mmCIF file of N, CA and C in Angstrom:
data_model
loop_
_atom_site.group_PDB
_atom_site.id
_atom_site.type_symbol
_atom_site.label_atom_id
_atom_site.label_comp_id
_atom_site.label_asym_id
_atom_site.label_seq_id
_atom_site.Cartn_x
_atom_site.Cartn_y
_atom_site.Cartn_z
ATOM 1 N N MET A 1 -38.146 4.575 56.991
ATOM 2 C CA MET A 1 -38.312 3.985 58.307
ATOM 3 C C MET A 1 -37.012 3.331 58.785
ATOM 4 N N ASN A 2 -36.787 3.401 60.043
ATOM 5 C CA ASN A 2 -35.589 2.790 60.626
ATOM 6 C C ASN A 2 -36.006 1.852 61.760
ATOM 7 N N LEU A 3 -35.327 0.743 61.855
ATOM 8 C CA LEU A 3 -35.560 -0.198 62.935
ATOM 9 C C LEU A 3 -34.665 0.153 64.115
ATOM 10 N N ILE A 4 -35.300 0.404 65.252
ATOM 11 C CA ILE A 4 -34.630 0.760 66.460
ATOM 12 C C ILE A 4 -34.758 -0.425 67.439
ATOM 13 N N ILE A 5 -33.630 -0.868 67.940
ATOM 14 C CA ILE A 5 -33.633 -1.930 68.983
ATOM 15 C C ILE A 5 -33.139 -1.261 70.302
ATOM 16 N N HIS A 6 -33.952 -1.391 71.342
ATOM 17 C CA HIS A 6 -33.619 -0.844 72.637
ATOM 18 C C HIS A 6 -33.326 -2.004 73.584
ATOM 19 N N LEU A 7 -32.148 -2.088 74.076
ATOM 20 C CA LEU A 7 -31.700 -3.119 74.946
ATOM 21 C C LEU A 7 -31.136 -2.510 76.208
ATOM 22 N N LEU A 8 -31.819 -2.542 77.308
ATOM 23 C CA LEU A 8 -31.394 -1.851 78.529
ATOM 24 C C LEU A 8 -30.468 -2.803 79.327
ATOM 25 N N LEU A 9 -29.209 -2.638 79.196
ATOM 26 C CA LEU A 9 -28.236 -3.536 79.756
ATOM 27 C C LEU A 9 -28.138 -3.442 81.309
ATOM 28 N N ARG A 10 -28.724 -2.425 81.890
ATOM 29 C CA ARG A 10 -28.700 -2.303 83.346
ATOM 30 C C ARG A 10 -29.745 -3.147 84.043
ATOM 31 N N GLU A 11 -30.612 -3.780 83.259
ATOM 32 C CA GLU A 11 -31.614 -4.666 83.878
ATOM 33 C C GLU A 11 -30.908 -5.832 84.533
ATOM 34 N N PRO A 12 -31.518 -6.377 85.616
ATOM 35 C CA PRO A 12 -30.876 -7.480 86.378
ATOM 36 C C PRO A 12 -30.494 -8.700 85.527
ATOM 37 N N GLU A 13 -31.367 -9.027 84.562
ATOM 38 C CA GLU A 13 -31.050 -10.240 83.780
ATOM 39 C C GLU A 13 -29.790 -10.103 82.903
ATOM 40 N N PHE A 14 -29.334 -8.903 82.643
ATOM 41 C CA PHE A 14 -28.137 -8.711 81.827
ATOM 42 C C PHE A 14 -26.863 -8.585 82.672
ATOM 43 N N SER A 15 -26.992 -8.499 83.933
ATOM 44 C CA SER A 15 -25.766 -8.325 84.813
ATOM 45 C C SER A 15 -25.358 -9.684 85.312
ATOM 46 N N GLY A 16 -24.214 -9.759 85.887
ATOM 47 C CA GLY A 16 -23.685 -11.000 86.445
ATOM 48 C C GLY A 16 -23.406 -12.045 85.364
ATOM 49 N N THR A 17 -23.856 -13.269 85.624
ATOM 50 C CA THR A 17 -23.508 -14.361 84.702
ATOM 51 C C THR A 17 -24.320 -14.336 83.403
ATOM 52 N N GLY A 18 -25.442 -13.590 83.381
ATOM 53 C CA GLY A 18 -26.239 -13.498 82.161
ATOM 54 C C GLY A 18 -25.506 -12.714 81.075
ATOM 55 N N GLY A 19 -25.144 -11.471 81.396
ATOM 56 C CA GLY A 19 -24.353 -10.602 80.573
ATOM 57 C C GLY A 19 -24.608 -10.683 79.075
ATOM 58 N N PRO A 20 -23.562 -10.732 78.250
ATOM 59 C CA PRO A 20 -23.686 -10.747 76.793
ATOM 60 C C PRO A 20 -24.472 -11.918 76.263
ATOM 61 N N ALA A 21 -24.369 -13.120 76.893
ATOM 62 C CA ALA A 21 -25.111 -14.283 76.398
ATOM 63 C C ALA A 21 -26.638 -14.015 76.539
ATOM 64 N N GLU A 22 -27.065 -13.436 77.668
ATOM 65 C CA GLU A 22 -28.472 -13.105 77.847
ATOM 66 C C GLU A 22 -28.916 -12.088 76.849
ATOM 67 N N ALA A 23 -28.104 -11.038 76.625
ATOM 68 C CA ALA A 23 -28.426 -9.981 75.678
ATOM 69 C C ALA A 23 -28.558 -10.595 74.261
ATOM 70 N N ALA A 24 -27.723 -11.499 73.907
ATOM 71 C CA ALA A 24 -27.788 -12.153 72.571
ATOM 72 C C ALA A 24 -29.053 -12.987 72.458
ATOM 73 N N ARG A 25 -29.421 -13.686 73.507
ATOM 74 C CA ARG A 25 -30.631 -14.515 73.534
ATOM 75 C C ARG A 25 -31.866 -13.637 73.336
ATOM 76 N N ARG A 26 -31.891 -12.477 74.053
ATOM 77 C CA ARG A 26 -33.027 -11.608 73.935
ATOM 78 C C ARG A 26 -33.112 -10.972 72.549
ATOM 79 N N LEU A 27 -31.945 -10.633 71.942
ATOM 80 C CA LEU A 27 -31.968 -10.084 70.609
ATOM 81 C C LEU A 27 -32.502 -11.138 69.577
ATOM 82 N N ARG A 28 -32.114 -12.399 69.746
ATOM 83 C CA ARG A 28 -32.658 -13.481 68.910
ATOM 84 C C ARG A 28 -34.131 -13.624 69.087
ATOM 85 N N GLU A 29 -34.655 -13.443 70.295
ATOM 86 C CA GLU A 29 -36.078 -13.455 70.515
ATOM 87 C C GLU A 29 -36.798 -12.346 69.755
ATOM 88 N N LEU A 30 -36.236 -11.115 69.821
ATOM 89 C CA LEU A 30 -36.797 -10.011 69.070
ATOM 90 C C LEU A 30 -36.811 -10.289 67.604
ATOM 91 N N ALA A 31 -35.690 -10.797 67.052
ATOM 92 C CA ALA A 31 -35.614 -11.043 65.663
ATOM 93 C C ALA A 31 -36.653 -12.061 65.211
ATOM 94 N N SER A 32 -36.864 -13.119 66.046
ATOM 95 C CA SER A 32 -37.881 -14.141 65.716
ATOM 96 C C SER A 32 -39.274 -13.544 65.756
ATOM 97 N N GLU A 33 -39.504 -12.713 66.751
ATOM 98 C CA GLU A 33 -40.831 -12.098 66.862
ATOM 99 C C GLU A 33 -41.069 -11.171 65.683
ATOM 100 N N ILE A 34 -40.134 -10.390 65.284
ATOM 101 C CA ILE A 34 -40.273 -9.502 64.142
ATOM 102 C C ILE A 34 -40.517 -10.325 62.883
ATOM 103 N N GLU A 35 -39.764 -11.383 62.669
ATOM 104 C CA GLU A 35 -39.911 -12.181 61.495
ATOM 105 C C GLU A 35 -41.281 -12.833 61.437
ATOM 106 N N THR A 36 -41.818 -13.228 62.606
ATOM 107 C CA THR A 36 -43.115 -13.888 62.605
ATOM 108 C C THR A 36 -44.278 -12.897 62.454
ATOM 109 N N ASN A 37 -44.159 -11.716 63.022
ATOM 110 C CA ASN A 37 -45.302 -10.797 63.112
ATOM 111 C C ASN A 37 -45.303 -9.620 62.142
ATOM 112 N N VAL A 38 -44.179 -9.402 61.435
ATOM 113 C CA VAL A 38 -44.106 -8.233 60.560
ATOM 114 C C VAL A 38 -43.664 -8.666 59.166
ATOM 115 N N PRO A 39 -44.633 -9.165 58.387
ATOM 116 C CA PRO A 39 -44.328 -9.605 57.068
ATOM 117 C C PRO A 39 -44.054 -8.443 56.103
ATOM 118 N N ASP A 40 -44.589 -7.296 56.413
ATOM 119 C CA ASP A 40 -44.409 -6.105 55.493
ATOM 120 C C ASP A 40 -44.247 -4.835 56.396
ATOM 121 N N PHE A 41 -42.986 -4.392 56.308
ATOM 122 C CA PHE A 41 -42.625 -3.180 57.146
ATOM 123 C C PHE A 41 -43.372 -1.937 56.641
ATOM 124 N N SER A 42 -43.748 -1.909 55.400
ATOM 125 C CA SER A 42 -44.447 -0.703 54.874
ATOM 126 C C SER A 42 -45.805 -0.505 55.529
ATOM 127 N N ALA A 43 -46.352 -1.599 56.116
ATOM 128 C CA ALA A 43 -47.649 -1.513 56.790
ATOM 129 C C ALA A 43 -47.526 -0.984 58.235
ATOM 130 N N CYS A 44 -46.306 -0.861 58.760
ATOM 131 C CA CYS A 44 -46.105 -0.410 60.137
ATOM 132 C C CYS A 44 -46.057 1.111 60.150
ATOM 133 N N ARG A 45 -46.757 1.662 61.115
ATOM 134 C CA ARG A 45 -46.780 3.149 61.293
ATOM 135 C C ARG A 45 -45.546 3.588 62.029
ATOM 136 N N GLU A 46 -45.189 4.867 61.906
ATOM 137 C CA GLU A 46 -44.039 5.466 62.578
ATOM 138 C C GLU A 46 -44.220 5.292 64.068
ATOM 139 N N GLY A 47 -43.146 4.910 64.747
ATOM 140 C CA GLY A 47 -43.124 4.744 66.196
ATOM 141 C C GLY A 47 -43.813 3.530 66.715
ATOM 142 N N GLN A 48 -44.211 2.580 65.797
ATOM 143 C CA GLN A 48 -44.896 1.339 66.231
ATOM 144 C C GLN A 48 -43.942 0.357 66.834
ATOM 145 N N ARG A 49 -44.306 -0.120 68.029
ATOM 146 C CA ARG A 49 -43.537 -1.250 68.628
ATOM 147 C C ARG A 49 -43.845 -2.489 67.831
ATOM 148 N N ILE A 50 -42.800 -3.140 67.336
ATOM 149 C CA ILE A 50 -42.994 -4.347 66.499
ATOM 150 C C ILE A 50 -42.497 -5.632 67.167
ATOM 151 N N ALA A 51 -41.816 -5.511 68.297
ATOM 152 C CA ALA A 51 -41.378 -6.682 69.053
ATOM 153 C C ALA A 51 -41.059 -6.310 70.483
ATOM 154 N N GLY A 52 -41.174 -7.247 71.349
ATOM 155 C CA GLY A 52 -40.881 -7.016 72.761
ATOM 156 C C GLY A 52 -42.208 -6.856 73.503
ATOM 157 N N SER A 53 -42.154 -7.271 74.696
ATOM 158 C CA SER A 53 -43.347 -7.256 75.571
ATOM 159 C C SER A 53 -43.779 -5.794 76.016
ATOM 160 N N GLN A 54 -45.052 -5.597 76.068
ATOM 161 C CA GLN A 54 -45.539 -4.301 76.575
ATOM 162 C C GLN A 54 -45.162 -4.130 78.018
ATOM 163 N N ASP A 55 -44.991 -5.250 78.797
ATOM 164 C CA ASP A 55 -44.720 -5.228 80.202
ATOM 165 C C ASP A 55 -43.241 -5.135 80.503
ATOM 166 N N ASP A 56 -42.325 -5.306 79.497
ATOM 167 C CA ASP A 56 -40.957 -5.359 79.745
ATOM 168 C C ASP A 56 -40.262 -4.462 78.735
ATOM 169 N N CYS A 57 -39.822 -3.281 79.177
ATOM 170 C CA CYS A 57 -39.171 -2.315 78.270
ATOM 171 C C CYS A 57 -37.669 -2.495 78.199
ATOM 172 N N SER A 58 -37.136 -3.565 78.767
ATOM 173 C CA SER A 58 -35.683 -3.802 78.762
ATOM 174 C C SER A 58 -35.161 -4.193 77.402
ATOM 175 N N CYS A 59 -36.074 -4.723 76.528
ATOM 176 C CA CYS A 59 -35.688 -5.223 75.239
ATOM 177 C C CYS A 59 -36.836 -5.075 74.277
ATOM 178 N N ILE A 60 -36.850 -4.040 73.463
ATOM 179 C CA ILE A 60 -37.931 -3.803 72.532
ATOM 180 C C ILE A 60 -37.368 -3.416 71.205
ATOM 181 N N ALA A 61 -38.208 -3.511 70.171
ATOM 182 C CA ALA A 61 -37.885 -3.084 68.793
ATOM 183 C C ALA A 61 -39.030 -2.275 68.272
ATOM 184 N N TYR A 62 -38.748 -1.178 67.598
ATOM 185 C CA TYR A 62 -39.769 -0.374 66.996
ATOM 186 C C TYR A 62 -39.311 0.364 65.747
ATOM 187 N N LEU A 63 -40.227 0.854 64.957
ATOM 188 C CA LEU A 63 -39.912 1.538 63.756
ATOM 189 C C LEU A 63 -40.091 3.040 63.959
ATOM 190 N N VAL A 64 -39.167 3.817 63.450
ATOM 191 C CA VAL A 64 -39.271 5.288 63.546
ATOM 192 C C VAL A 64 -38.748 5.909 62.211
ATOM 193 N N GLU A 65 -39.134 7.093 61.992
ATOM 194 C CA GLU A 65 -38.638 7.888 60.890
ATOM 195 C C GLU A 65 -37.566 8.832 61.466
ATOM 196 N N LEU A 66 -36.328 8.708 61.032
ATOM 197 C CA LEU A 66 -35.274 9.595 61.536
ATOM 198 C C LEU A 66 -34.966 10.725 60.569
#
């Protein structure tokens, strides 16, 4: 399994003054969410979204088999 992080930098919150600082904040949010909700990666199925909102695809994490 491989952890894939998708961060869509074209989203409005990442442009302008947000930029890299906002991207870093969102990545920290993903990391915290993963740490809280995924105690055992072996229990996650291929392609499973493991962090990030279902309503916001600008920043998500999921597991896949490459």
